[in-house]
Short mmCIF file of C-alpha atoms in Angstrom, two decimals:
data_model
loop_
_atom_site.label_atom_id
_atom_site.label_comp_id
_atom_site.label_asym_id
_atom_site.label_seq_id
_atom_site.Cartn_x
_atom_site.Cartn_y
_atom_site.Cartn_z
CA UNK A 1 -5.88 0.46 -6.54
CA UNK A 2 -4.85 1.42 -2.91
CA UNK A 3 -4.66 4.87 -3.83
CA UNK A 4 -8.36 4.92 -5.51
CA UNK A 5 -9.39 3.26 -2.42
CA UNK A 6 -7.73 5.92 -0.23
CA UNK A 7 -9.47 8.55 -2.35
CA UNK A 8 -12.68 7.52 -0.74
CA UNK A 9 -11.61 8.11 2.65
CA UNK A 10 -10.22 11.74 1.58
CA UNK A 11 -13.36 12.80 0.14
CA UNK A 12 -15.29 13.26 3.13
CA UNK A 13 -12.91 15.83 4.77
CA UNK A 14 -12.48 17.54 1.44
CA UNK A 15 -16.21 17.48 0.88
CA UNK A 16 -16.65 19.62 4.21
CA UNK A 17 -13.90 22.41 2.77
CA UNK A 18 -16.06 22.36 -0.44
CA UNK A 19 -19.06 24.14 1.39
CA UNK A 20 -16.63 27.01 2.04
CA UNK A 21 -15.69 28.86 -1.44
CA UNK A 22 -12.06 30.11 -1.54
CA UNK A 23 -10.90 27.73 0.77
CA UNK A 24 -8.03 25.29 -0.62
CA UNK A 25 -8.04 22.05 0.95
CA UNK A 26 -4.26 20.73 1.65
CA UNK A 27 -3.29 17.08 1.66
CA UNK A 28 -0.30 16.18 3.09
CA UNK A 29 1.91 13.11 1.49
CA UNK A 30 4.68 11.39 3.99
CA UNK A 31 6.34 8.55 2.12
CA UNK A 32 10.03 6.88 1.81
CA UNK A 33 9.80 7.59 -2.13
CA UNK A 34 7.72 10.01 -4.37
CA UNK A 35 4.41 8.97 -5.59
CA UNK A 36 3.85 11.82 -7.94
CA UNK A 37 4.62 9.51 -11.00
CA UNK A 38 3.09 6.30 -9.72
CA UNK A 39 0.19 5.16 -11.72
CA UNK A 40 -2.34 5.12 -8.65
CA UNK A 41 -1.41 8.86 -7.57
CA UNK A 42 -2.22 9.94 -11.53
CA UNK A 43 -5.24 7.67 -11.28
CA UNK A 44 -6.10 9.59 -7.74
CA UNK A 45 -5.39 13.13 -9.13
CA UNK A 46 -7.64 12.22 -11.85
CA UNK A 47 -10.84 11.41 -9.68
CA UNK A 48 -10.20 14.64 -7.64
CA UNK A 49 -10.57 16.71 -10.76
CA UNK A 50 -13.78 14.68 -11.42
CA UNK A 51 -14.73 15.82 -8.00
CA UNK A 52 -13.85 19.32 -8.43
CA UNK A 53 -10.79 19.19 -6.83
CA UNK A 54 -7.95 20.83 -8.95
CA UNK A 55 -4.31 21.11 -7.54
CA UNK A 56 -3.40 24.98 -7.90
CA UNK A 57 -6.85 26.21 -7.44
CA UNK A 58 -9.17 24.55 -4.50
CA UNK A 59 -6.51 21.63 -3.76
CA UNK A 60 -2.82 22.05 -2.58
CA UNK A 61 -0.82 18.54 -2.46
CA UNK A 62 2.21 19.05 -0.09
CA UNK A 63 4.83 15.98 -0.70
CA UNK A 64 7.29 15.04 1.71
CA UNK A 65 9.42 12.11 0.76
CA UNK A 66 12.52 10.78 2.42
CA UNK A 67 14.27 9.31 -0.45
CA UNK A 68 14.51 5.97 1.44
CA UNK A 69 16.08 7.51 4.51
CA UNK A 70 13.69 6.43 7.07
CA UNK A 71 15.18 8.39 9.91
CA UNK A 72 13.98 11.56 8.10
CA UNK A 73 10.21 11.01 8.27
CA UNK A 74 9.78 11.84 12.01
CA UNK A 75 11.29 15.58 11.11
CA UNK A 76 9.15 15.64 7.47
CA UNK A 77 5.84 14.61 9.45
CA UNK A 78 6.50 17.14 11.88
CA UNK A 79 7.04 19.79 9.16
CA UNK A 80 3.47 18.76 7.27
CA UNK A 81 1.69 19.06 10.60
CA UNK A 82 2.96 22.57 11.29
CA UNK A 83 1.68 23.68 7.77
CA UNK A 84 -0.68 22.19 8.68
CA UNK A 85 -2.55 20.20 6.37
CA UNK A 86 -6.11 19.01 6.50
CA UNK A 87 -5.27 15.26 5.85
CA UNK A 88 -1.87 13.27 6.05
CA UNK A 89 -1.38 10.32 4.02
CA UNK A 90 0.92 7.94 5.35
CA UNK A 91 2.22 5.57 2.25
CA UNK A 92 4.36 2.54 2.20
CA UNK A 93 7.01 1.26 5.12
CA UNK A 94 5.59 1.23 8.87
CA UNK A 95 8.25 3.93 9.49
CA UNK A 96 5.76 6.71 7.72
CA UNK A 97 2.73 5.74 9.66
CA UNK A 98 4.72 5.64 13.08
CA UNK A 99 6.28 8.99 12.12
CA UNK A 100 2.48 10.42 11.28
CA UNK A 101 1.11 8.76 14.55
CA UNK A 102 3.93 10.33 16.55
CA UNK A 103 3.13 13.77 14.83
CA UNK A 104 -0.60 14.36 15.39
CA UNK A 105 -3.17 13.31 17.33
CA UNK A 106 -5.72 15.63 15.93
CA UNK A 107 -5.17 15.56 12.15
CA UNK A 108 -6.82 12.64 10.35
CA UNK A 109 -4.21 10.10 9.00
CA UNK A 110 -4.86 7.92 5.75
CA UNK A 111 -2.49 4.87 6.13
CA UNK A 112 -1.41 2.81 2.95
CA UNK A 113 -0.13 -0.16 4.72
CA UNK A 114 2.05 -1.94 2.50
CA UNK A 115 4.26 -4.05 4.05
CA UNK A 116 3.13 -4.47 7.51
CA UNK A 117 -0.22 -5.47 9.55
CA UNK A 118 -1.38 -2.05 11.51
CA UNK A 119 -3.73 -4.26 13.58
CA UNK A 120 -1.24 -6.73 14.77
CA UNK A 121 1.40 -3.51 15.64
CA UNK A 122 -1.36 -1.76 17.62
CA UNK A 123 -2.02 1.43 15.22
CA UNK A 124 -5.54 0.76 14.91
CA UNK A 125 -8.37 -1.55 16.37
CA UNK A 126 -9.57 -2.84 13.28
CA UNK A 127 -10.59 -2.01 9.76
CA UNK A 128 -14.15 -1.66 10.03
CA UNK A 129 -13.77 0.36 13.51
CA UNK A 130 -10.10 1.83 13.48
CA UNK A 131 -10.62 4.10 16.36
CA UNK A 132 -8.54 7.06 17.07
CA UNK A 133 -7.43 9.75 14.03
CA UNK A 134 -5.93 6.73 11.95
CA UNK A 135 -7.96 5.24 8.93
CA UNK A 136 -6.86 3.78 5.64
CA UNK A 137 -6.14 0.24 3.85
CA UNK A 138 -4.44 -2.74 4.54
CA UNK A 139 -2.75 -3.85 1.28
CA UNK A 140 -1.33 -7.50 2.14
CA UNK A 141 -4.88 -9.21 2.91
CA UNK A 142 -3.12 -12.00 4.15
CA UNK A 143 -6.28 -14.16 4.70
CA UNK A 144 -6.71 -13.99 0.86
CA UNK A 145 -3.26 -15.76 0.31
CA UNK A 146 -4.07 -19.50 1.46
CA UNK A 147 -7.75 -19.05 0.24
CA UNK A 148 -6.35 -18.75 -3.24
CA UNK A 149 -4.30 -22.01 -3.43
CA UNK A 150 -7.03 -23.64 -1.83
CA UNK A 151 -9.09 -22.42 -4.78
CA UNK A 152 -6.64 -23.63 -7.16
CA UNK A 153 -6.60 -27.28 -5.49
CA UNK A 154 -10.19 -27.34 -5.71
CA UNK A 155 -10.09 -26.51 -9.50
CA UNK A 156 -7.17 -28.85 -10.10
CA UNK A 157 -7.53 -31.65 -7.62
CA UNK A 158 -4.23 -33.13 -9.07
CA UNK A 159 -1.81 -30.30 -8.17
CA UNK A 160 1.12 -31.13 -6.82
CA UNK A 161 3.81 -28.41 -7.74
CA UNK A 162 2.97 -24.37 -7.77
CA UNK A 163 5.32 -21.69 -8.71
CA UNK A 164 4.81 -18.38 -6.27
CA UNK A 165 6.31 -15.16 -7.80
CA UNK A 166 6.47 -12.84 -4.89
CA UNK A 167 8.87 -9.77 -3.82
CA UNK A 168 9.71 -8.17 -0.50
CA UNK A 169 6.48 -6.47 0.28
CA UNK A 170 4.47 -9.61 -0.04
CA UNK A 171 6.79 -11.90 1.98
CA UNK A 172 4.28 -12.19 4.58
CA UNK A 173 1.82 -13.21 1.80
CA UNK A 174 4.41 -16.04 0.75
CA UNK A 175 4.64 -17.46 3.98
CA UNK A 176 0.75 -17.65 4.61
CA UNK A 177 0.79 -19.38 1.23
CA UNK A 178 3.52 -21.67 2.05
CA UNK A 179 1.51 -22.54 5.25
CA UNK A 180 -1.55 -23.38 3.62
CA UNK A 181 0.63 -25.37 0.86
CA UNK A 182 1.52 -27.68 3.78
CA UNK A 183 -1.62 -28.45 4.65
CA UNK A 184 -2.98 -28.86 1.30
CA UNK A 185 -0.25 -31.44 0.45
CA UNK A 186 1.19 -28.83 -2.33
CA UNK A 187 4.86 -28.56 -3.42
CA UNK A 188 5.58 -24.36 -3.94
CA UNK A 189 8.60 -22.99 -5.89
CA UNK A 190 9.40 -19.90 -4.54
CA UNK A 191 10.40 -17.40 -7.27
CA UNK A 192 11.46 -13.84 -5.41
CA UNK A 193 11.29 -11.05 -7.70
CA UNK A 194 13.80 -8.21 -7.33
CA UNK A 195 14.38 -4.77 -8.58
CA UNK A 196 10.79 -3.28 -8.78
CA UNK A 197 9.06 -2.33 -11.02
CA UNK A 198 11.26 -3.90 -13.43
CA UNK A 199 10.79 -7.54 -12.58
CA UNK A 200 12.04 -10.26 -14.86
CA UNK A 201 9.01 -12.15 -15.23
CA UNK A 202 10.35 -13.53 -18.18
CA UNK A 203 13.19 -15.38 -16.20
CA UNK A 204 10.91 -16.42 -13.82
CA UNK A 205 8.43 -18.18 -16.16
CA UNK A 206 11.17 -20.13 -17.61
CA UNK A 207 12.62 -21.13 -14.11
CA UNK A 208 8.82 -22.45 -13.50
CA UNK A 209 8.86 -24.47 -16.42
CA UNK A 210 12.33 -25.53 -15.72
CA UNK A 211 11.13 -26.88 -12.61
CA UNK A 212 7.93 -28.36 -14.09
CA UNK A 213 5.49 -26.33 -12.17
CA UNK A 214 1.89 -27.14 -12.96
#
């Protein structure tokens, strides 16, 4: 998952702290929603324990969430910087990364970019060499959206109609897929999913069948 990939970026600074017994590594999480019960975060916490970092012992996790009120993110980011934290994780919307970037130029920031392109928006120079104090992962992988459809067309050459499931965070991937479909001569059926994480997959599959998606 994205959080597990983020773990690899957290390990380097935390490893330095591990060389000094008695010190506590402090990681700040800045997000629009609390990640504590997310499956990705629970996997991250388990992996940290396997690496010797136990919350309440040598690891402290500081959460600041805006409860979907994005205008609160700058104040929350500033609060984490004042603690201070050793690493600042900015997860979710672009507003979280923007607030983190405005709050510090020295604390390492790990972004988990869900619905925006950090390269196009100028936050980093590129994924291999981001520059500055920001690193992390870009979740959308737009270059793969069209490639998936291309591979599907190669596997089923007579393919003419494809149902595509997508949601708001993957809207850019939907548009990239639509562009590829025009070049491949494939007609797409748009099935936008709502109310995450309780998506109505049953209803969406029934809609695909009604429209004779292949």
